[in-house]
PDB file of C-alpha atoms in Angstrom:
ATOM      1  CA  MET A   1      90.804 194.353 -17.848  1.00 54.00           C
ATOM      2  CA  GLY A   2      87.166 194.876 -16.821  1.00 70.00           C
ATOM      3  CA  GLU A   3      86.987 191.666 -14.977  1.00 78.00           C
ATOM      4  CA  LYS A   4      89.984 192.382 -12.850  1.00 79.00           C
ATOM      5  CA  ASN A   5      88.540 195.686 -11.823  1.00 81.00           C
ATOM      6  CA  THR A   6      85.273 194.171 -10.973  1.00 87.00           C
ATOM      7  CA  GLU A   7      87.005 191.432  -8.846  1.00 89.00           C
ATOM      8  CA  ILE A   8      89.279 194.057  -7.114  1.00 85.00           C
ATOM      9  CA  LYS A   9      85.999 195.985  -6.306  1.00 86.00           C
ATOM     10  CA  VAL A  10      84.224 192.913  -4.989  1.00 91.00           C
ATOM     11  CA  GLN A  11      87.162 192.093  -2.858  1.00 92.00           C
ATOM     12  CA  ARG A  12      87.222 195.784  -1.567  1.00 90.00           C
ATOM     13  CA  ASP A  13      83.535 195.784  -0.820  1.00 92.00           C
ATOM     14  CA  ILE A  14      83.833 192.474   1.179  1.00 95.00           C
ATOM     15  CA  LYS A  15      86.724 193.699   3.200  1.00 94.00           C
ATOM     16  CA  LEU A  16      84.874 197.030   4.005  1.00 94.00           C
ATOM     17  CA  PHE A  17      81.598 195.050   4.890  1.00 96.00           C
ATOM     18  CA  VAL A  18      83.667 192.667   7.129  1.00 97.00           C
ATOM     19  CA  TYR A  19      85.440 195.737   8.851  1.00 96.00           C
ATOM     20  CA  PHE A  20      82.051 197.277   9.122  1.00 97.00           C
ATOM     21  CA  PHE A  21      80.420 194.206  10.756  1.00 98.00           C
ATOM     22  CA  ILE A  22      83.386 193.670  13.338  1.00 98.00           C
ATOM     23  CA  GLY A  23      83.106 197.442  14.197  1.00 97.00           C
ATOM     24  CA  LEU A  24      79.500 197.188  14.750  1.00 98.00           C
ATOM     25  CA  VAL A  25      79.885 193.928  17.024  1.00 98.00           C
ATOM     26  CA  VAL A  26      82.733 195.682  19.063  1.00 98.00           C
ATOM     27  CA  THR A  27      80.889 198.941  19.318  1.00 97.00           C
ATOM     28  CA  THR A  28      77.857 197.194  20.521  1.00 97.00           C
ATOM     29  CA  ILE A  29      79.716 195.275  23.053  1.00 97.00           C
ATOM     30  CA  PHE A  30      81.321 198.411  24.446  1.00 96.00           C
ATOM     31  CA  THR A  31      78.032 200.258  24.540  1.00 95.00           C
ATOM     32  CA  PHE A  32      75.731 197.690  25.762  1.00 97.00           C
ATOM     33  CA  VAL A  33      77.980 195.362  27.985  1.00 97.00           C
ATOM     34  CA  TYR A  34      81.215 197.115  28.911  1.00 98.00           C
ATOM     35  CA  ARG A  35      80.072 200.579  29.620  1.00 96.00           C
ATOM     36  CA  PRO A  36      77.160 199.475  31.850  1.00 97.00           C
ATOM     37  CA  TYR A  37      79.385 196.956  33.714  1.00 98.00           C
ATOM     38  CA  ILE A  38      81.923 199.715  34.370  1.00 97.00           C
ATOM     39  CA  TYR A  39      79.384 202.186  35.568  1.00 96.00           C
ATOM     40  CA  GLU A  40      77.582 199.673  37.819  1.00 98.00           C
ATOM     41  CA  ASN A  41      80.706 198.655  39.322  1.00 98.00           C
ATOM     42  CA  ASP A  42      82.209 202.184  39.788  1.00 97.00           C
ATOM     43  CA  ILE A  43      85.394 201.146  37.987  1.00 97.00           C
ATOM     44  CA  ASN A  44      87.720 203.904  36.925  1.00 96.00           C
ATOM     45  CA  ASP A  45      88.690 203.037  33.229  1.00 96.00           C
ATOM     46  CA  PHE A  46      90.087 206.512  32.602  1.00 94.00           C
ATOM     47  CA  GLY A  47      86.943 207.413  30.659  1.00 92.00           C
ATOM     48  CA  ILE A  48      87.180 204.588  28.086  1.00 95.00           C
ATOM     49  CA  ALA A  49      83.600 203.523  28.779  1.00 96.00           C
ATOM     50  CA  GLY A  50      82.157 206.890  28.055  1.00 94.00           C
ATOM     51  CA  SER A  51      84.158 207.606  24.841  1.00 95.00           C
ATOM     52  CA  ALA A  52      84.636 204.240  23.366  1.00 96.00           C
ATOM     53  CA  PRO A  53      81.239 204.263  21.492  1.00 95.00           C
ATOM     54  CA  SER A  54      82.349 207.593  19.989  1.00 96.00           C
ATOM     55  CA  PHE A  55      85.554 206.385  18.915  1.00 98.00           C
ATOM     56  CA  LEU A  56      84.552 202.968  17.756  1.00 98.00           C
ATOM     57  CA  GLY A  57      81.268 204.265  16.351  1.00 97.00           C
ATOM     58  CA  LEU A  58      83.083 206.906  14.042  1.00 98.00           C
ATOM     59  CA  ILE A  59      85.369 204.134  12.551  1.00 98.00           C
ATOM     60  CA  THR A  60      82.487 201.701  12.066  1.00 98.00           C
ATOM     61  CA  THR A  61      80.555 204.642  10.444  1.00 97.00           C
ATOM     62  CA  PHE A  62      83.354 205.311   8.154  1.00 97.00           C
ATOM     63  CA  PHE A  63      83.565 201.631   6.809  1.00 96.00           C
ATOM     64  CA  PHE A  64      79.669 201.720   6.359  1.00 96.00           C
ATOM     65  CA  LEU A  65      79.719 204.936   4.405  1.00 94.00           C
ATOM     66  CA  SER A  66      82.753 203.640   2.417  1.00 93.00           C
ATOM     67  CA  TYR A  67      80.946 200.323   1.673  1.00 92.00           C
ATOM     68  CA  PHE A  68      78.151 202.306   0.056  1.00 89.00           C
ATOM     69  CA  ASP A  69      79.904 205.269  -1.502  1.00 86.00           C
ATOM     70  CA  SER A  70      83.291 205.387  -2.606  1.00 80.00           C
ATOM     71  CA  SER A  71      82.899 208.248  -4.996  1.00 88.00           C
ATOM     72  CA  LEU A  72      84.891 210.748  -2.855  1.00 91.00           C
ATOM     73  CA  SER A  73      88.512 210.346  -2.352  1.00 93.00           C
ATOM     74  CA  LEU A  74      89.577 208.316   0.871  1.00 93.00           C
ATOM     75  CA  ASN A  75      90.903 211.474   2.676  1.00 94.00           C
ATOM     76  CA  LYS A  76      87.603 213.319   1.930  1.00 95.00           C
ATOM     77  CA  ARG A  77      85.605 210.416   3.248  1.00 96.00           C
ATOM     78  CA  ILE A  78      87.752 210.482   6.478  1.00 97.00           C
ATOM     79  CA  PHE A  79      87.425 214.096   6.875  1.00 97.00           C
ATOM     80  CA  TYR A  80      83.552 214.308   6.297  1.00 97.00           C
ATOM     81  CA  THR A  81      83.012 211.250   8.584  1.00 97.00           C
ATOM     82  CA  GLY A  82      85.068 213.064  11.378  1.00 98.00           C
ATOM     83  CA  LEU A  83      83.192 216.302  10.777  1.00 98.00           C
ATOM     84  CA  GLY A  84      79.798 214.417  10.755  1.00 97.00           C
ATOM     85  CA  GLY A  85      80.697 212.964  14.131  1.00 97.00           C
ATOM     86  CA  VAL A  86      81.702 216.339  15.616  1.00 98.00           C
ATOM     87  CA  ILE A  87      78.433 217.849  14.367  1.00 97.00           C
ATOM     88  CA  TYR A  88      76.333 214.979  15.675  1.00 95.00           C
ATOM     89  CA  GLU A  89      78.029 215.202  19.049  1.00 95.00           C
ATOM     90  CA  VAL A  90      77.367 218.995  19.265  1.00 95.00           C
ATOM     91  CA  LEU A  91      73.826 218.563  18.022  1.00 95.00           C
ATOM     92  CA  GLN A  92      72.935 215.566  20.546  1.00 92.00           C
ATOM     93  CA  PRO A  93      71.277 217.904  23.073  1.00 91.00           C
ATOM     94  CA  TYR A  94      68.945 219.435  20.655  1.00 92.00           C
ATOM     95  CA  PHE A  95      67.950 216.018  19.375  1.00 89.00           C
ATOM     96  CA  ARG A  96      67.684 214.622  22.762  1.00 87.00           C
ATOM     97  CA  THR A  97      69.738 211.699  21.719  1.00 84.00           C
ATOM     98  CA  GLY A  98      72.459 212.146  24.375  1.00 84.00           C
ATOM     99  CA  LEU A  99      74.580 214.772  26.187  1.00 88.00           C
ATOM    100  CA  PHE A 100      77.330 216.822  24.694  1.00 91.00           C
ATOM    101  CA  ASP A 101      80.791 215.704  26.032  1.00 92.00           C
ATOM    102  CA  TRP A 102      84.127 217.083  25.257  1.00 95.00           C
ATOM    103  CA  HIS A 103      85.604 213.697  25.816  1.00 96.00           C
ATOM    104  CA  ASP A 104      83.569 212.318  22.902  1.00 96.00           C
ATOM    105  CA  ILE A 105      84.868 215.221  20.677  1.00 97.00           C
ATOM    106  CA  ILE A 106      88.348 214.159  21.535  1.00 98.00           C
ATOM    107  CA  ALA A 107      87.449 210.506  20.871  1.00 98.00           C
ATOM    108  CA  ILE A 108      85.917 211.440  17.508  1.00 98.00           C
ATOM    109  CA  LEU A 109      89.093 213.610  16.545  1.00 98.00           C
ATOM    110  CA  LEU A 110      91.399 210.601  17.572  1.00 98.00           C
ATOM    111  CA  ALA A 111      89.233 208.243  15.441  1.00 98.00           C
ATOM    112  CA  THR A 112      89.606 210.536  12.585  1.00 98.00           C
ATOM    113  CA  LEU A 113      93.356 210.564  13.146  1.00 98.00           C
ATOM    114  CA  VAL A 114      93.703 206.818  13.396  1.00 98.00           C
ATOM    115  CA  LEU A 115      91.798 206.504  10.109  1.00 98.00           C
ATOM    116  CA  TYR A 116      93.943 209.044   8.471  1.00 98.00           C
ATOM    117  CA  LEU A 117      97.122 207.328   9.654  1.00 98.00           C
ATOM    118  CA  CYS A 118      95.983 203.850   8.596  1.00 96.00           C
ATOM    119  CA  ALA A 119      95.184 205.373   5.196  1.00 94.00           C
ATOM    120  CA  MET A 120      98.675 206.708   5.010  1.00 95.00           C
ATOM    121  CA  ILE A 121     100.246 203.357   6.014  1.00 95.00           C
ATOM    122  CA  SER A 122      98.140 201.486   3.642  1.00 90.00           C
ATOM    123  CA  ALA A 123      99.220 203.924   0.824  1.00 88.00           C
ATOM    124  CA  ILE A 124     102.977 203.654   1.600  1.00 91.00           C
ATOM    125  CA  SER A 125     102.774 199.835   1.843  1.00 87.00           C
ATOM    126  CA  LYS A 126     100.933 199.609  -1.691  1.00 83.00           C
ATOM    127  CA  LYS A 127     103.648 201.954  -3.068  1.00 85.00           C
ATOM    128  CA  LYS A 128     106.394 199.594  -1.857  1.00 82.00           C
ATOM    129  CA  GLN A 129     104.586 196.443  -3.580  1.00 74.00           C
TER     130      GLN A 129
END
């Protein structure tokens, strides 16, 4: 029984790391390639360039934190990741790491909602198995 639990944990950790790595790559591309291109060419992308790093970054952070610590329930991890994202966004001007932007708050809240919905869908599909 212990071997099976260890195998499940290893598979879970591999998935979380892969999701984190993919999220890191996509967030980096949006931050350092897509956003400068949109701004330099004065393209209207409906604010995606400005808020995508907050949206994608929060999801990436969730997978990073989940990889290293799964002691909290899934819903609590989602909630605290979202709360941390909002707090970070509000405190950015004080740390001089960026500007406060309501669009980023909305992106963070949407990312939190997406994580929650994905967790609910995953739980429902596991119950059906």
